[in-house]
């Protein structure tokens, strides 16, 4: 079945440490890929997206993500985490992007990031 | 610039009561509109989407319905709430033909 997997439910990192959040998808073709961030009790904010081209994409707040076709992965990274990065992060895909999608995103279950001082 | 509003922000309703959640978008025309539900530990579930006035597609059969009476207004309703309807409801919009979705602040619904 088509799915988006975020294998880590909860990650804790120290402030200033590097971060990598994992995302894997299972679709036949390369979908459009997104990372969103959600602070407690808030809506989701788009961090970055990948449609095509350079497989390393830059986003807001110092985040970047790398698309690896061979691994069906789109991992989110940040070289130095700040306390304000504590939030929940969602990977999402649009699996029908090449087929006239209505924009029906499929979301992973999220990874909660805690930051230690 | 575009903004999206949802109200109410929080809602506590008894089982069996009706529901109406409203979402409005400003600063754009003919957006695609979406309703999601977020339950704890379960990510986001797409409930409904709409590509135009009166055009609603349902992704998951359930106790809820949606309507789009105006171009930038999207309403989520229920005639009789169930305990399982509790959750965080998010409205989102996108530009038709674009793939990025922009989310509202959400409504926390607790059914008691």
PDB file of C-alpha atoms in Angstrom:
ATOM      1  CA  UNK A   1       0.000   0.000   0.000  1.00  0.00           C
ATOM      2  CA  UNK A   2       1.095   3.555  -0.627  1.00  0.00           C
ATOM      3  CA  UNK A   3       2.427   5.133   2.530  1.00  0.00           C
ATOM      4  CA  UNK A   4       4.647   7.709   4.141  1.00  0.00           C
ATOM      5  CA  UNK A   5       6.747   6.519   7.067  1.00  0.00           C
ATOM      6  CA  UNK A   6       8.438   8.592   9.712  1.00  0.00           C
ATOM      7  CA  UNK A   7      10.141   5.884  11.777  1.00  0.00           C
ATOM      8  CA  UNK A   8      11.012   8.085  14.742  1.00  0.00           C
ATOM      9  CA  UNK A   9       8.081   9.079  16.911  1.00  0.00           C
ATOM     10  CA  UNK A  10      10.133  11.210  19.286  1.00  0.00           C
ATOM     11  CA  UNK A  11      13.692  12.513  19.079  1.00  0.00           C
ATOM     12  CA  UNK A  12      15.625  14.489  21.675  1.00  0.00           C
ATOM     13  CA  UNK A  13      18.730  16.448  20.729  1.00  0.00           C
ATOM     14  CA  UNK A  14      20.903  18.921  22.559  1.00  0.00           C
ATOM     15  CA  UNK A  15      20.832  22.552  21.559  1.00  0.00           C
ATOM     16  CA  UNK A  16      23.560  23.164  19.009  1.00  0.00           C
ATOM     17  CA  UNK A  17      23.675  19.552  17.875  1.00  0.00           C
ATOM     18  CA  UNK A  18      22.855  18.467  14.354  1.00  0.00           C
ATOM     19  CA  UNK A  19      19.489  16.989  13.440  1.00  0.00           C
ATOM     20  CA  UNK A  20      18.236  14.496  10.909  1.00  0.00           C
ATOM     21  CA  UNK A  21      14.592  13.438  10.728  1.00  0.00           C
ATOM     22  CA  UNK A  22      13.805  10.488   8.527  1.00  0.00           C
ATOM     23  CA  UNK A  23      11.033  10.104   5.982  1.00  0.00           C
ATOM     24  CA  UNK A  24      10.436   7.233   3.585  1.00  0.00           C
ATOM     25  CA  UNK A  25       7.679   6.866   1.043  1.00  0.00           C
ATOM     26  CA  UNK A  26       6.390   3.983  -1.011  1.00  0.00           C
ATOM     27  CA  UNK A  27       5.111   5.084  -4.392  1.00  0.00           C
ATOM     28  CA  UNK A  28       5.928   3.923  -7.864  1.00  0.00           C
ATOM     29  CA  UNK A  29       6.964   7.283  -9.220  1.00  0.00           C
ATOM     30  CA  UNK A  30       8.697  10.145  -7.504  1.00  0.00           C
ATOM     31  CA  UNK A  31       6.030  12.174  -5.772  1.00  0.00           C
ATOM     32  CA  UNK A  32       6.208  15.786  -4.781  1.00  0.00           C
ATOM     33  CA  UNK A  33       7.672  15.938  -1.277  1.00  0.00           C
ATOM     34  CA  UNK A  34       7.161  18.338   1.609  1.00  0.00           C
ATOM     35  CA  UNK A  35       8.189  18.938   5.194  1.00  0.00           C
ATOM     36  CA  UNK A  36       5.908  20.820   7.575  1.00  0.00           C
ATOM     37  CA  UNK A  37       6.431  21.926  11.171  1.00  0.00           C
ATOM     38  CA  UNK A  38       3.741  22.244  13.830  1.00  0.00           C
ATOM     39  CA  UNK A  39       4.148  24.017  17.154  1.00  0.00           C
ATOM     40  CA  UNK A  40       1.835  22.851  19.959  1.00  0.00           C
ATOM     41  CA  UNK A  41      -1.761  23.813  19.351  1.00  0.00           C
ATOM     42  CA  UNK A  42      -0.948  25.520  16.060  1.00  0.00           C
ATOM     43  CA  UNK A  43      -1.433  24.865  12.369  1.00  0.00           C
ATOM     44  CA  UNK A  44       1.255  23.535  10.078  1.00  0.00           C
ATOM     45  CA  UNK A  45       3.914  25.671   8.447  1.00  0.00           C
ATOM     46  CA  UNK A  46       5.643  24.626   5.260  1.00  0.00           C
ATOM     47  CA  UNK A  47       9.410  24.271   5.755  1.00  0.00           C
ATOM     48  CA  UNK A  48      10.476  23.145   2.296  1.00  0.00           C
ATOM     49  CA  UNK A  49       9.453  21.205  -0.769  1.00  0.00           C
ATOM     50  CA  UNK A  50      10.940  19.090  -3.535  1.00  0.00           C
ATOM     51  CA  UNK A  51       9.464  18.833  -6.994  1.00  0.00           C
ATOM     52  CA  UNK A  52      12.447  18.096  -9.220  1.00  0.00           C
ATOM     53  CA  UNK A  53      16.039  19.139  -9.913  1.00  0.00           C
ATOM     54  CA  UNK A  54      18.695  19.523  -7.258  1.00  0.00           C
ATOM     55  CA  UNK A  55      18.152  16.807  -4.680  1.00  0.00           C
ATOM     56  CA  UNK A  56      19.297  18.996  -1.779  1.00  0.00           C
ATOM     57  CA  UNK A  57      16.679  21.629  -1.085  1.00  0.00           C
ATOM     58  CA  UNK A  58      16.880  24.571   1.243  1.00  0.00           C
ATOM     59  CA  UNK A  59      14.002  25.725   3.370  1.00  0.00           C
ATOM     60  CA  UNK A  60      13.140  28.259   5.994  1.00  0.00           C
ATOM     61  CA  UNK A  61      14.607  28.454   9.502  1.00  0.00           C
ATOM     62  CA  UNK A  62      17.905  26.905   8.393  1.00  0.00           C
ATOM     63  CA  UNK A  63      16.425  23.527   7.450  1.00  0.00           C
ATOM     64  CA  UNK A  64      17.362  21.506   4.412  1.00  0.00           C
ATOM     65  CA  UNK A  65      16.300  18.139   3.038  1.00  0.00           C
ATOM     66  CA  UNK A  66      17.843  15.607   0.709  1.00  0.00           C
ATOM     67  CA  UNK A  67      15.888  13.504  -1.745  1.00  0.00           C
ATOM     68  CA  UNK A  68      17.365  10.070  -2.401  1.00  0.00           C
ATOM     69  CA  UNK A  69      15.509   8.244  -5.129  1.00  0.00           C
ATOM     70  CA  UNK A  70      17.307   4.934  -4.545  1.00  0.00           C
ATOM     71  CA  UNK A  71      16.212   4.909  -0.924  1.00  0.00           C
ATOM     72  CA  UNK A  72      12.772   6.501  -1.452  1.00  0.00           C
ATOM     73  CA  UNK A  73      13.718   8.931   1.268  1.00  0.00           C
ATOM     74  CA  UNK A  74      13.430  12.637   1.940  1.00  0.00           C
ATOM     75  CA  UNK A  75      15.233  13.328   5.214  1.00  0.00           C
ATOM     76  CA  UNK A  76      15.110  16.685   6.946  1.00  0.00           C
ATOM     77  CA  UNK A  77      18.326  18.126   8.367  1.00  0.00           C
ATOM     78  CA  UNK A  78      19.625  21.060  10.331  1.00  0.00           C
ATOM     79  CA  UNK A  79      23.291  21.554  11.233  1.00  0.00           C
ATOM     80  CA  UNK A  80      22.661  23.240  14.585  1.00  0.00           C
ATOM     81  CA  UNK A  81      19.387  22.965  16.449  1.00  0.00           C
ATOM     82  CA  UNK A  82      17.951  25.861  18.436  1.00  0.00           C
ATOM     83  CA  UNK A  83      15.583  25.519  21.393  1.00  0.00           C
ATOM     84  CA  UNK A  84      12.865  27.155  19.299  1.00  0.00           C
ATOM     85  CA  UNK A  85      12.984  24.212  16.890  1.00  0.00           C
ATOM     86  CA  UNK A  86      11.171  22.030  19.416  1.00  0.00           C
ATOM     87  CA  UNK A  87       7.966  21.065  17.617  1.00  0.00           C
ATOM     88  CA  UNK A  88       6.421  18.250  15.644  1.00  0.00           C
ATOM     89  CA  UNK A  89       7.597  17.669  12.100  1.00  0.00           C
ATOM     90  CA  UNK A  90       5.551  16.087   9.351  1.00  0.00           C
ATOM     91  CA  UNK A  91       6.691  14.678   6.054  1.00  0.00           C
ATOM     92  CA  UNK A  92       4.094  14.729   3.276  1.00  0.00           C
ATOM     93  CA  UNK A  93       3.881  13.554  -0.304  1.00  0.00           C
ATOM     94  CA  UNK A  94       1.615  14.268  -3.237  1.00  0.00           C
ATOM     95  CA  UNK A  95       1.628  10.927  -5.000  1.00  0.00           C
ATOM     96  CA  UNK A  96      -0.435  12.007  -7.965  1.00  0.00           C
ATOM     97  CA  UNK A  97       1.536  15.109  -8.849  1.00  0.00           C
ATOM     98  CA  UNK A  98       2.192  13.996 -12.372  1.00  0.00           C
ATOM     99  CA  UNK A  99      -1.348  12.905 -12.971  1.00  0.00           C
ATOM    100  CA  UNK A 100      -3.226  16.111 -12.414  1.00  0.00           C
ATOM    101  CA  UNK A 101      -3.307  16.044  -8.652  1.00  0.00           C
ATOM    102  CA  UNK A 102      -5.898  17.871  -6.640  1.00  0.00           C
ATOM    103  CA  UNK A 103      -3.197  18.406  -4.087  1.00  0.00           C
ATOM    104  CA  UNK A 104      -4.254  15.595  -1.788  1.00  0.00           C
ATOM    105  CA  UNK A 105      -1.251  15.290   0.448  1.00  0.00           C
ATOM    106  CA  UNK A 106      -0.473  12.104   2.315  1.00  0.00           C
ATOM    107  CA  UNK A 107       1.153  12.797   5.668  1.00  0.00           C
ATOM    108  CA  UNK A 108       3.422  10.732   7.850  1.00  0.00           C
ATOM    109  CA  UNK A 109       2.497  10.384  11.509  1.00  0.00           C
ATOM    110  CA  UNK A 110       5.027  12.962  12.578  1.00  0.00           C
ATOM    111  CA  UNK A 111       8.203  13.142  14.628  1.00  0.00           C
ATOM    112  CA  UNK A 112       8.196  15.135  17.832  1.00  0.00           C
ATOM    113  CA  UNK A 113      11.446  16.967  18.421  1.00  0.00           C
ATOM    114  CA  UNK A 114      12.555  17.914  21.919  1.00  0.00           C
ATOM    115  CA  UNK A 115      15.607  20.110  22.457  1.00  0.00           C
ATOM    116  CA  UNK A 116      17.750  19.840  25.599  1.00  0.00           C
ATOM    117  CA  UNK A 117      19.446  23.011  26.835  1.00  0.00           C
TER     118      UNK A 117
ATOM    119  CA  UNK B   1      -1.058  38.494   1.210  1.00  0.00           C
ATOM    120  CA  UNK B   2      -3.203  35.470   1.820  1.00  0.00           C
ATOM    121  CA  UNK B   3      -4.553  34.528   5.219  1.00  0.00           C
ATOM    122  CA  UNK B   4      -6.697  31.675   6.443  1.00  0.00           C
ATOM    123  CA  UNK B   5      -9.003  31.809   9.434  1.00  0.00           C
ATOM    124  CA  UNK B   6     -10.700  29.101  11.413  1.00  0.00           C
ATOM    125  CA  UNK B   7     -13.278  29.380  14.151  1.00  0.00           C
ATOM    126  CA  UNK B   8     -13.922  28.603  16.760  1.00  0.00           C
ATOM    127  CA  UNK B   9     -10.444  27.941  18.117  1.00  0.00           C
ATOM    128  CA  UNK B  10     -11.726  25.488  20.699  1.00  0.00           C
ATOM    129  CA  UNK B  11     -15.042  23.740  21.143  1.00  0.00           C
ATOM    130  CA  UNK B  12     -16.478  21.353  23.706  1.00  0.00           C
ATOM    131  CA  UNK B  13     -19.649  19.620  22.621  1.00  0.00           C
ATOM    132  CA  UNK B  14     -21.725  16.755  24.051  1.00  0.00           C
ATOM    133  CA  UNK B  15     -22.246  13.527  22.164  1.00  0.00           C
ATOM    134  CA  UNK B  16     -25.198  13.770  19.811  1.00  0.00           C
ATOM    135  CA  UNK B  17     -25.010  17.536  19.353  1.00  0.00           C
ATOM    136  CA  UNK B  18     -24.503  19.203  15.962  1.00  0.00           C
ATOM    137  CA  UNK B  19     -21.257  20.711  14.740  1.00  0.00           C
ATOM    138  CA  UNK B  20     -20.298  23.564  12.469  1.00  0.00           C
ATOM    139  CA  UNK B  21     -16.676  24.609  11.927  1.00  0.00           C
ATOM    140  CA  UNK B  22     -15.878  27.420   9.573  1.00  0.00           C
ATOM    141  CA  UNK B  23     -12.841  28.205   7.484  1.00  0.00           C
ATOM    142  CA  UNK B  24     -12.313  31.284   5.352  1.00  0.00           C
ATOM    143  CA  UNK B  25      -9.452  32.331   3.117  1.00  0.00           C
ATOM    144  CA  UNK B  26      -8.562  35.893   2.208  1.00  0.00           C
ATOM    145  CA  UNK B  27      -6.387  37.286  -0.529  1.00  0.00           C
ATOM    146  CA  UNK B  28      -6.874  34.623  -3.195  1.00  0.00           C
ATOM    147  CA  UNK B  29      -9.567  33.459  -5.593  1.00  0.00           C
ATOM    148  CA  UNK B  30     -10.811  29.980  -6.430  1.00  0.00           C
ATOM    149  CA  UNK B  31      -8.532  28.161  -4.022  1.00  0.00           C
ATOM    150  CA  UNK B  32      -8.579  24.434  -3.451  1.00  0.00           C
ATOM    151  CA  UNK B  33      -9.772  23.895   0.108  1.00  0.00           C
ATOM    152  CA  UNK B  34      -9.167  20.987   2.468  1.00  0.00           C
ATOM    153  CA  UNK B  35     -10.338  19.705   5.842  1.00  0.00           C
ATOM    154  CA  UNK B  36      -7.999  17.487   7.859  1.00  0.00           C
ATOM    155  CA  UNK B  37      -8.385  15.848  11.230  1.00  0.00           C
ATOM    156  CA  UNK B  38      -5.426  15.264  13.467  1.00  0.00           C
ATOM    157  CA  UNK B  39      -5.770  12.718  16.255  1.00  0.00           C
ATOM    158  CA  UNK B  40      -3.018  12.218  18.800  1.00  0.00           C
ATOM    159  CA  UNK B  41      -0.218  10.062  17.420  1.00  0.00           C
ATOM    160  CA  UNK B  42      -2.003   9.466  14.133  1.00  0.00           C
ATOM    161  CA  UNK B  43      -0.846  12.242  11.883  1.00  0.00           C
ATOM    162  CA  UNK B  44      -3.209  14.111   9.604  1.00  0.00           C
ATOM    163  CA  UNK B  45      -6.153  12.499   7.895  1.00  0.00           C
ATOM    164  CA  UNK B  46      -7.675  14.210   4.879  1.00  0.00           C
ATOM    165  CA  UNK B  47     -11.442  14.387   5.328  1.00  0.00           C
ATOM    166  CA  UNK B  48     -12.713  16.532   2.450  1.00  0.00           C
ATOM    167  CA  UNK B  49     -11.405  18.659  -0.363  1.00  0.00           C
ATOM    168  CA  UNK B  50     -13.045  21.102  -2.714  1.00  0.00           C
ATOM    169  CA  UNK B  51     -11.920  22.540  -6.037  1.00  0.00           C
ATOM    170  CA  UNK B  52     -14.837  24.963  -6.371  1.00  0.00           C
ATOM    171  CA  UNK B  53     -18.145  26.204  -4.997  1.00  0.00           C
ATOM    172  CA  UNK B  54     -20.447  23.288  -4.307  1.00  0.00           C
ATOM    173  CA  UNK B  55     -17.798  20.730  -5.319  1.00  0.00           C
ATOM    174  CA  UNK B  56     -16.913  18.485  -2.402  1.00  0.00           C
ATOM    175  CA  UNK B  57     -14.991  15.235  -2.429  1.00  0.00           C
ATOM    176  CA  UNK B  58     -14.933  12.969   0.585  1.00  0.00           C
ATOM    177  CA  UNK B  59     -11.878  10.918   1.361  1.00  0.00           C
ATOM    178  CA  UNK B  60     -13.161   8.983   4.339  1.00  0.00           C
ATOM    179  CA  UNK B  61     -16.748   7.888   4.982  1.00  0.00           C
ATOM    180  CA  UNK B  62     -17.778   9.124   8.397  1.00  0.00           C
ATOM    181  CA  UNK B  63     -20.102  11.122  10.528  1.00  0.00           C
ATOM    182  CA  UNK B  64     -19.044  14.441   9.000  1.00  0.00           C
ATOM    183  CA  UNK B  65     -19.959  16.482   5.941  1.00  0.00           C
ATOM    184  CA  UNK B  66     -18.542  19.546   4.259  1.00  0.00           C
ATOM    185  CA  UNK B  67     -19.942  22.389   2.220  1.00  0.00           C
ATOM    186  CA  UNK B  68     -18.531  25.278   0.232  1.00  0.00           C
ATOM    187  CA  UNK B  69     -21.223  27.918  -0.061  1.00  0.00           C
ATOM    188  CA  UNK B  70     -18.848  30.637  -1.223  1.00  0.00           C
ATOM    189  CA  UNK B  71     -15.552  30.660  -3.087  1.00  0.00           C
ATOM    190  CA  UNK B  72     -13.419  31.190  -0.023  1.00  0.00           C
ATOM    191  CA  UNK B  73     -15.569  29.584   2.662  1.00  0.00           C
ATOM    192  CA  UNK B  74     -15.412  25.954   3.703  1.00  0.00           C
ATOM    193  CA  UNK B  75     -17.639  24.500   6.420  1.00  0.00           C
ATOM    194  CA  UNK B  76     -17.344  21.209   8.256  1.00  0.00           C
ATOM    195  CA  UNK B  77     -20.533  19.891   9.818  1.00  0.00           C
ATOM    196  CA  UNK B  78     -22.086  17.043  11.678  1.00  0.00           C
ATOM    197  CA  UNK B  79     -25.682  16.372  12.643  1.00  0.00           C
ATOM    198  CA  UNK B  80     -24.756  14.224  15.642  1.00  0.00           C
ATOM    199  CA  UNK B  81     -21.284  14.158  17.113  1.00  0.00           C
ATOM    200  CA  UNK B  82     -19.621  10.966  18.290  1.00  0.00           C
ATOM    201  CA  UNK B  83     -16.891  10.626  20.886  1.00  0.00           C
ATOM    202  CA  UNK B  84     -14.569   9.546  18.094  1.00  0.00           C
ATOM    203  CA  UNK B  85     -15.018  12.927  16.398  1.00  0.00           C
ATOM    204  CA  UNK B  86     -12.770  14.546  18.996  1.00  0.00           C
ATOM    205  CA  UNK B  87      -9.557  15.906  17.547  1.00  0.00           C
ATOM    206  CA  UNK B  88      -7.784  18.854  16.055  1.00  0.00           C
ATOM    207  CA  UNK B  89      -9.365  20.010  12.805  1.00  0.00           C
ATOM    208  CA  UNK B  90      -7.245  21.831  10.304  1.00  0.00           C
ATOM    209  CA  UNK B  91      -8.346  23.694   7.215  1.00  0.00           C
ATOM    210  CA  UNK B  92      -5.897  24.277   4.384  1.00  0.00           C
ATOM    211  CA  UNK B  93      -5.861  25.937   0.992  1.00  0.00           C
ATOM    212  CA  UNK B  94      -3.788  25.745  -2.136  1.00  0.00           C
ATOM    213  CA  UNK B  95      -3.664  27.519  -5.447  1.00  0.00           C
ATOM    214  CA  UNK B  96      -5.311  25.403  -8.120  1.00  0.00           C
ATOM    215  CA  UNK B  97      -2.557  23.651 -10.046  1.00  0.00           C
ATOM    216  CA  UNK B  98      -0.041  24.290  -7.299  1.00  0.00           C
ATOM    217  CA  UNK B  99       0.931  21.656  -4.770  1.00  0.00           C
ATOM    218  CA  UNK B 100       1.760  23.563  -1.629  1.00  0.00           C
ATOM    219  CA  UNK B 101      -0.903  23.697   1.015  1.00  0.00           C
ATOM    220  CA  UNK B 102      -1.201  26.419   3.625  1.00  0.00           C
ATOM    221  CA  UNK B 103      -2.827  25.648   6.904  1.00  0.00           C
ATOM    222  CA  UNK B 104      -5.075  27.524   9.264  1.00  0.00           C
ATOM    223  CA  UNK B 105      -4.563  27.665  13.033  1.00  0.00           C
ATOM    224  CA  UNK B 106      -6.939  24.766  13.691  1.00  0.00           C
ATOM    225  CA  UNK B 107      -9.942  24.023  15.906  1.00  0.00           C
ATOM    226  CA  UNK B 108      -9.628  21.792  18.947  1.00  0.00           C
ATOM    227  CA  UNK B 109     -12.871  19.791  19.275  1.00  0.00           C
ATOM    228  CA  UNK B 110     -13.624  17.782  22.387  1.00  0.00           C
ATOM    229  CA  UNK B 111     -16.728  15.641  22.395  1.00  0.00           C
ATOM    230  CA  UNK B 112     -17.861  14.721  25.901  1.00  0.00           C
TER     231      UNK B 112
END
